[in-house]
Coordinates of N, CA and C in Angstrom, one line a residue:
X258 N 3.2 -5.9 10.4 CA 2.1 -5.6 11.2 C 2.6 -4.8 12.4
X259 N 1.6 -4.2 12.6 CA 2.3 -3.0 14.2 C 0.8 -3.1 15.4
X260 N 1.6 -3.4 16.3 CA 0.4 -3.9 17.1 C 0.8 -2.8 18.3
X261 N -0.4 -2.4 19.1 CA 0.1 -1.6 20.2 C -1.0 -2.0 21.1
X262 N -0.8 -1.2 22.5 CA -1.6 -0.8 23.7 C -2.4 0.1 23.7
X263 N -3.9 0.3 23.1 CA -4.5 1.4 23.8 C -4.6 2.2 24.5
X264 N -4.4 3.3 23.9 CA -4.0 4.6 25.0 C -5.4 4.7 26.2
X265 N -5.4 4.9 27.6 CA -6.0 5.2 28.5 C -7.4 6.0 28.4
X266 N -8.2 5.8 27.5 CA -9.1 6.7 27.7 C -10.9 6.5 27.3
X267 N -11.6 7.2 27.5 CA -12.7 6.4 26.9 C -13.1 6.3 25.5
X268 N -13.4 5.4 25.2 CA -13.5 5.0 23.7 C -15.3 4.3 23.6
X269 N -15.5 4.8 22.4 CA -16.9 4.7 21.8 C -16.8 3.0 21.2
X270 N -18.1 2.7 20.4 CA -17.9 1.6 19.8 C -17.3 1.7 18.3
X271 N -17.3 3.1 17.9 CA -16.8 3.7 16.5 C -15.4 4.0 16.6
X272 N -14.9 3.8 17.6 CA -13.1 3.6 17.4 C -12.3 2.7 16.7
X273 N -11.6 2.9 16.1 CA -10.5 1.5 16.1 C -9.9 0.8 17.0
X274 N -9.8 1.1 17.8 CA -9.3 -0.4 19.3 C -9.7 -1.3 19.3
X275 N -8.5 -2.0 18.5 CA -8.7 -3.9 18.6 C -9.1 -3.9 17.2
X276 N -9.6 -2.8 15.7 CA -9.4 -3.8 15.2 C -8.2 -3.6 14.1
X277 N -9.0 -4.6 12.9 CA -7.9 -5.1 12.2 C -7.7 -4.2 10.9
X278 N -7.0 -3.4 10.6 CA -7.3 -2.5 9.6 C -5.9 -3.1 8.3
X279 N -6.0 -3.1 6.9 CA -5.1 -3.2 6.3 C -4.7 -1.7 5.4
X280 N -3.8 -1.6 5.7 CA -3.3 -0.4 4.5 C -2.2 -0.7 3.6
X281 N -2.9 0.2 2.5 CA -2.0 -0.2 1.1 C -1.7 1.4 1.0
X282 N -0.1 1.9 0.4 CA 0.0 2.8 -0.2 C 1.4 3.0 -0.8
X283 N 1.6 4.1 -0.8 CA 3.2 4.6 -1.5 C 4.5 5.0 -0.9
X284 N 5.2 5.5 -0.7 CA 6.5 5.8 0.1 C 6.0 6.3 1.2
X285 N 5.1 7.3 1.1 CA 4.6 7.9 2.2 C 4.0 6.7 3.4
X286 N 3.2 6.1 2.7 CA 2.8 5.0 4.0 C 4.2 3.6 4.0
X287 N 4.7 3.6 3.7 CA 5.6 2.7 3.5 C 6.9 2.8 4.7
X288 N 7.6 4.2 5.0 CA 8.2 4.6 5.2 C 8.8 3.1 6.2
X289 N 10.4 3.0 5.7 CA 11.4 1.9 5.7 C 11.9 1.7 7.3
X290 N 11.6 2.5 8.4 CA 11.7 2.6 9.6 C 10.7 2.5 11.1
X291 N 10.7 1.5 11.3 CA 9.7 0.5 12.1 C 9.5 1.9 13.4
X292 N 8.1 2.3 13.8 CA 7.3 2.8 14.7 C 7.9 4.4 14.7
X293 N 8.0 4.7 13.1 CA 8.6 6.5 13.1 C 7.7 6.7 12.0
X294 N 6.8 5.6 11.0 CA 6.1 5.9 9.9 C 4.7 6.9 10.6
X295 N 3.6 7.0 9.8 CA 2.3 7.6 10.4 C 1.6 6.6 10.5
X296 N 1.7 5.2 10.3 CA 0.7 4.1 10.4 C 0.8 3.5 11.8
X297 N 2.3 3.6 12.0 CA 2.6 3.2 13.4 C 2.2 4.0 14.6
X298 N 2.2 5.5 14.2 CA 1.6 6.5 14.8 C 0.0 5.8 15.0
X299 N -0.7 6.0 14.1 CA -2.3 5.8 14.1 C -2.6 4.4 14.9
X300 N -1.4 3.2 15.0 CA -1.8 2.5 15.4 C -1.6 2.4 17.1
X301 N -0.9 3.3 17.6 CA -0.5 3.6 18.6 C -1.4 4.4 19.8
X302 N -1.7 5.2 18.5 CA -3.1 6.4 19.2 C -4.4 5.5 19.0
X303 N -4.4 4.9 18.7 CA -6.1 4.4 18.2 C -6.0 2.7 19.3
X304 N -4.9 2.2 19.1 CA -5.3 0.8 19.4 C -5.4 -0.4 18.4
X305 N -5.6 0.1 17.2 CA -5.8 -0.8 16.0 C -4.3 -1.7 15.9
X306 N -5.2 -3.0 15.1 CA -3.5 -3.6 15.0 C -3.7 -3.3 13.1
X307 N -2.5 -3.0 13.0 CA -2.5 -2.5 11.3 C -1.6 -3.3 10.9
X308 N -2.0 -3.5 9.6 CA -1.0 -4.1 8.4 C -0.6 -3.1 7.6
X309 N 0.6 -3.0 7.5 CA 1.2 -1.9 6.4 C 2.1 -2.6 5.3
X310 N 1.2 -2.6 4.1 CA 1.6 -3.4 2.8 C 2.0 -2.2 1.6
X311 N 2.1 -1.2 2.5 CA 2.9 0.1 1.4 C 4.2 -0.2 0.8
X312 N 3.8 0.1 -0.4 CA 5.3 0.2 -1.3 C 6.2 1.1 -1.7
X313 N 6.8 1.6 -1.7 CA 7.5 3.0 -2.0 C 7.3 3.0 -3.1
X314 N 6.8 3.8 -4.1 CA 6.7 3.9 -5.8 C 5.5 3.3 -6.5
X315 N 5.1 2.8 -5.4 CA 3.7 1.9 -5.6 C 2.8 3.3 -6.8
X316 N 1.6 2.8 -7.4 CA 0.9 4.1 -7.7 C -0.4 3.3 -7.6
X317 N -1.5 4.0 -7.8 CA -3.4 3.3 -7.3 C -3.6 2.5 -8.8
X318 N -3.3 3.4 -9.7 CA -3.3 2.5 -10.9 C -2.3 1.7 -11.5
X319 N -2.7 0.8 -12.2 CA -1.9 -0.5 -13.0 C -0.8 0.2 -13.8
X320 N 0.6 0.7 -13.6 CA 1.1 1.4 -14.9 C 1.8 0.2 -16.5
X321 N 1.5 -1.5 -15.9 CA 1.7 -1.6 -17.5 C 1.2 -3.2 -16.5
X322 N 0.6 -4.2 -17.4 CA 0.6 -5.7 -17.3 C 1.2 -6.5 -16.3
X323 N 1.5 -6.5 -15.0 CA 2.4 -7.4 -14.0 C 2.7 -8.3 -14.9
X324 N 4.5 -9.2 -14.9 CA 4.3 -10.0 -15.6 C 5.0 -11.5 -14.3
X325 N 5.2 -12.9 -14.9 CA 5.5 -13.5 -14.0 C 7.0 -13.7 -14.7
X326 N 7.7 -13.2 -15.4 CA 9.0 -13.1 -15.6 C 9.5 -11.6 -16.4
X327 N 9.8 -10.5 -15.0 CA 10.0 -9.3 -15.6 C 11.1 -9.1 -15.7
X328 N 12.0 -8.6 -16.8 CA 12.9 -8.2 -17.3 C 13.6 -6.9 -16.5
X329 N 13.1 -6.1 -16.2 CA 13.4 -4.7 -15.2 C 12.9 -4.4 -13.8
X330 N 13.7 -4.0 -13.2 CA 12.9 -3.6 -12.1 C 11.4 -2.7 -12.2
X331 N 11.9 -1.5 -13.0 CA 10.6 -0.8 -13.7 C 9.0 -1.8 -14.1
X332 N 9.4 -2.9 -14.6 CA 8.2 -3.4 -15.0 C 8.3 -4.7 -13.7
X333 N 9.2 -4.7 -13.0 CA 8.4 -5.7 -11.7 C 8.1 -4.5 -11.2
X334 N 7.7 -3.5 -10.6 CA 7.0 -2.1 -10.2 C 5.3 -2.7 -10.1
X335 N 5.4 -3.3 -11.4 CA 3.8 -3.0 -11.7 C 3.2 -4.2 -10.7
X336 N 3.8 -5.7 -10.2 CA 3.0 -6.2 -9.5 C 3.1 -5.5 -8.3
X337 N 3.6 -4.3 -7.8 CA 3.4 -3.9 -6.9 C 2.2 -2.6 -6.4
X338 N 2.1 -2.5 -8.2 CA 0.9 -0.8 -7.9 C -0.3 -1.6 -7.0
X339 N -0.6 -0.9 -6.4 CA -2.4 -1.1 -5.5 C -3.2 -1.7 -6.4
X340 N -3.4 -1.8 -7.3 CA -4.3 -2.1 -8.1 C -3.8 -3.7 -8.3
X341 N -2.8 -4.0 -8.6 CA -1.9 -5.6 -8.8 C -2.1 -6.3 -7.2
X342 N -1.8 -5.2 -6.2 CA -1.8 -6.1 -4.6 C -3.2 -6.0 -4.4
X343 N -4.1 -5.3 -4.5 CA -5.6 -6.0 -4.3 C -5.9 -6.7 -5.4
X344 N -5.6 -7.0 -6.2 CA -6.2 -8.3 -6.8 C -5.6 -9.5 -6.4
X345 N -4.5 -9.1 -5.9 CA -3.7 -10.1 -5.5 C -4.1 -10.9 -4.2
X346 N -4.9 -10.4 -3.2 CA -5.2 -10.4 -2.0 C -6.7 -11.0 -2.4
X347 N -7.3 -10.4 -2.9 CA -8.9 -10.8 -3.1 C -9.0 -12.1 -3.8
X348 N -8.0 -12.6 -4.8 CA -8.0 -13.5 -5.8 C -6.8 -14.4 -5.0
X349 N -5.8 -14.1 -4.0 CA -5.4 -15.1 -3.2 C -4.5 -16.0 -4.0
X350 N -4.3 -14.7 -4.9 CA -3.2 -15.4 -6.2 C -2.0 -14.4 -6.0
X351 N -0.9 -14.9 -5.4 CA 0.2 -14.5 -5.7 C 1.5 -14.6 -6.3
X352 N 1.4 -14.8 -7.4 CA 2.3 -15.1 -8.4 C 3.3 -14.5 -9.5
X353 N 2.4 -13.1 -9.2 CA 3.4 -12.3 -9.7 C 3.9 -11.7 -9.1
X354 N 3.7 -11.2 -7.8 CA 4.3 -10.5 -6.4 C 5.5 -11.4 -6.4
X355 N 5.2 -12.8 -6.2 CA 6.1 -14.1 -6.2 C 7.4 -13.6 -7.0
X356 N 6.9 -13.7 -8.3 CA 8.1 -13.3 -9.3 C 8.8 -12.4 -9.6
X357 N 8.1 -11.2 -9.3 CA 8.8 -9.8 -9.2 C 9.7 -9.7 -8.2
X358 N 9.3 -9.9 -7.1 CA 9.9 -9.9 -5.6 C 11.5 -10.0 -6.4
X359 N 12.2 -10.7 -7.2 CA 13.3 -10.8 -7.3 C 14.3 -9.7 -7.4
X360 N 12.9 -8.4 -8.2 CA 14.1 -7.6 -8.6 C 13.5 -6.7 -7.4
X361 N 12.3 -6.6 -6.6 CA 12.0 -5.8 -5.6 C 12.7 -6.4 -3.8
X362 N 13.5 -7.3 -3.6 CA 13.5 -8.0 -2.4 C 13.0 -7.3 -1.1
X363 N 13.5 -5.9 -1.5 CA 12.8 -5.4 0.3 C 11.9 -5.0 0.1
X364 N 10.6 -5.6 -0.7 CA 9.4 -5.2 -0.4 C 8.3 -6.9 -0.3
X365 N 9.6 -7.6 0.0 CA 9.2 -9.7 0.5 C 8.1 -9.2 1.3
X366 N 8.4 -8.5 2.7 CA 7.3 -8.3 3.9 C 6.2 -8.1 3.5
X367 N 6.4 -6.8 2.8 CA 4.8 -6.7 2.5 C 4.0 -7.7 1.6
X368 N 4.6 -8.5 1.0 CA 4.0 -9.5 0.5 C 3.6 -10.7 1.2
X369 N 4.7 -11.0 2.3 CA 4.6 -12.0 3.2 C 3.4 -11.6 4.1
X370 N 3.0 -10.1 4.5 CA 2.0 -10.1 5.6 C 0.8 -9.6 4.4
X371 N 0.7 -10.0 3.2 CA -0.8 -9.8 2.3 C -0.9 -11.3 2.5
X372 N 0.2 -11.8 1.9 CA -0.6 -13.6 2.3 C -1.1 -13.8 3.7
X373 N -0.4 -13.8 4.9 CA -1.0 -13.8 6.2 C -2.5 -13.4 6.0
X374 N -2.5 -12.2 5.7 CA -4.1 -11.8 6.4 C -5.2 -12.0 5.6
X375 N -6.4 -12.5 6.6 CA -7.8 -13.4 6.5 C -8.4 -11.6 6.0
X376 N -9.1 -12.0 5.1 CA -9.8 -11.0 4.9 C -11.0 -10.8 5.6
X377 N -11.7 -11.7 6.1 CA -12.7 -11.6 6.8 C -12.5 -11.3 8.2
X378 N -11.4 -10.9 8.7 CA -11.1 -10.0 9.7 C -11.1 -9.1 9.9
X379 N -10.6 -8.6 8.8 CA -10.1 -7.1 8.2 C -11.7 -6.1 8.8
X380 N -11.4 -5.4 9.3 CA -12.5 -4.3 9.7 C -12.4 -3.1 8.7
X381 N -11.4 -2.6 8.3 CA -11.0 -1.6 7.4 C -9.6 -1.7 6.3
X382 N -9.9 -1.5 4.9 CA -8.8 -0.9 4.2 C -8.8 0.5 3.9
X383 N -7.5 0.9 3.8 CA -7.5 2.4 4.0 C -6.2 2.3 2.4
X384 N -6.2 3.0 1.6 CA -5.7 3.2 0.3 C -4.6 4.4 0.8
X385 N -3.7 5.0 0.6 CA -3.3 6.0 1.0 C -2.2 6.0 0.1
X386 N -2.4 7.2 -0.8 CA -1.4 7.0 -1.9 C -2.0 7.8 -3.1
X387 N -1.2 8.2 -4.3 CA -1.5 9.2 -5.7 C -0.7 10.0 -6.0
X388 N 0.0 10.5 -5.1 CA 1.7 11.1 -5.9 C 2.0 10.6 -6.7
X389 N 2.1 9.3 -7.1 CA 3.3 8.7 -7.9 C 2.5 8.7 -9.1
X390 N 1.2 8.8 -8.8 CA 0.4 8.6 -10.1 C 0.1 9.9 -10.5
X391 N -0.1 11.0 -10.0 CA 0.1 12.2 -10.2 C 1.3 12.5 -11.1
X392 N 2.2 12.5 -10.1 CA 3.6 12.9 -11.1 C 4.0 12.0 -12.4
X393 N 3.7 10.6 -12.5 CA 3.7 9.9 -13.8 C 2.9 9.9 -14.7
X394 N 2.1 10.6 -14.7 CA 0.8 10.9 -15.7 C -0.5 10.7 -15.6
X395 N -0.8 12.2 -15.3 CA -2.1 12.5 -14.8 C -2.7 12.3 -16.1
X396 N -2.0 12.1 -17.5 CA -3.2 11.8 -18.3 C -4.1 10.5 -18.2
X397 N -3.7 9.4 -17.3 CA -4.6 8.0 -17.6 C -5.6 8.7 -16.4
X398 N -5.5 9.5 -16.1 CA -7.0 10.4 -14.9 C -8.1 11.2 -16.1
X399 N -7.7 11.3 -17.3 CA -8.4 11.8 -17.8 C -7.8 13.5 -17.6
X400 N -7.3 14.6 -17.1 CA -6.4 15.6 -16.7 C -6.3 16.2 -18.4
X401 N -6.6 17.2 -18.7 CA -5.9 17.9 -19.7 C -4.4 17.8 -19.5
X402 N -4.4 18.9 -18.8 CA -2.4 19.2 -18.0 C -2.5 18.9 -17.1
X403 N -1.9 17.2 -17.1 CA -1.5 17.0 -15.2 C -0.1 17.9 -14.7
X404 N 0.3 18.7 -15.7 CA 1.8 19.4 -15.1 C 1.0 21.0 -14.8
X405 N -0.3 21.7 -14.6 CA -0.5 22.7 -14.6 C -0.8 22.9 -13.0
X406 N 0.0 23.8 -12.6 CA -0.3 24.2 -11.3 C -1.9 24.6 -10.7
X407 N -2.5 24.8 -11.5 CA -4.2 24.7 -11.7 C -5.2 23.5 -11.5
X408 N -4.1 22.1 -11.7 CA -4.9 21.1 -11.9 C -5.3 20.6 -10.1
X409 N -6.2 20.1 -9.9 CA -6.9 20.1 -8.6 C -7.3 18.8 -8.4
X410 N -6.4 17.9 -7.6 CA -6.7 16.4 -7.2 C -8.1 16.2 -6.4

């Protein structure tokens, strides 16, 4: 979580200051270095207190079955795609996060602050993420050639 002080200035009722926003995404929102990522930025300028449950490698879609005993790091991946951590949060089931975590360990936090947070707090989720799902195959998008420099997200 990254909490700050409201910058000095006048603010509408359509701002984020003060609230609670959750973000999910990929390396990009993830970034491994406390108040240099862009969430810590946003939360700094705005006021919002943010949860940052980004994974590095994470992708928006499911790439294979989460399981509760995975054999590879590659397939503990999958309780971490966006699609595995919001179900994970809305169903208040975490068991495969639980189990994967073994082969993922530095990605405990972000699991430890999905259980913490009350959903009914939450003012905003913000998704931020699709590279990974881009570059691993734009065919489950439906994409003729996800490798054609033509193709347009």
């Amino acid at each position: 979580m990254c909490t700050c002080t409201p910058p000095r200035r006048r603010r509408s009722a359509a701002t984020p200051c003060g609230k609670k926003i959750l973000f999910f995404g990929d390396s990009i929102s993830y970034f491994k270095y406390p108040s240099l990522g862009w969430i810590d930025h946003f939360a700094s300028l705005t006021g919002a207190e943010c949860y940052n449950v980004a994974v590095g490698g994470a992708q928006i879609r499911q790439r294979m079955t989460p399981s509760e005993s995975p054999t590879s790091e590659n397939r503990a991946y999958a309780a971490f795609d966006i699609f595995s951590m919001v179900k994970a949060v809305v169903e208040q089931n975490f068991s495969v996060q639980d189990a994967d975590v073994t082969f993922l360990n530095k990605y405990k936090p972000q699991i430890d602050t999905l259980k913490s947070v009350n959903l009914a707090e939450i003012s905003s989720i913000v998704i931020f993420a699709g590279g990974n799902d881009w570059y691993n195959g734009g065919e489950y998008w439906g994409w003729e050639n996800p490798n054609s420099v033509d193709t347009v997200i």
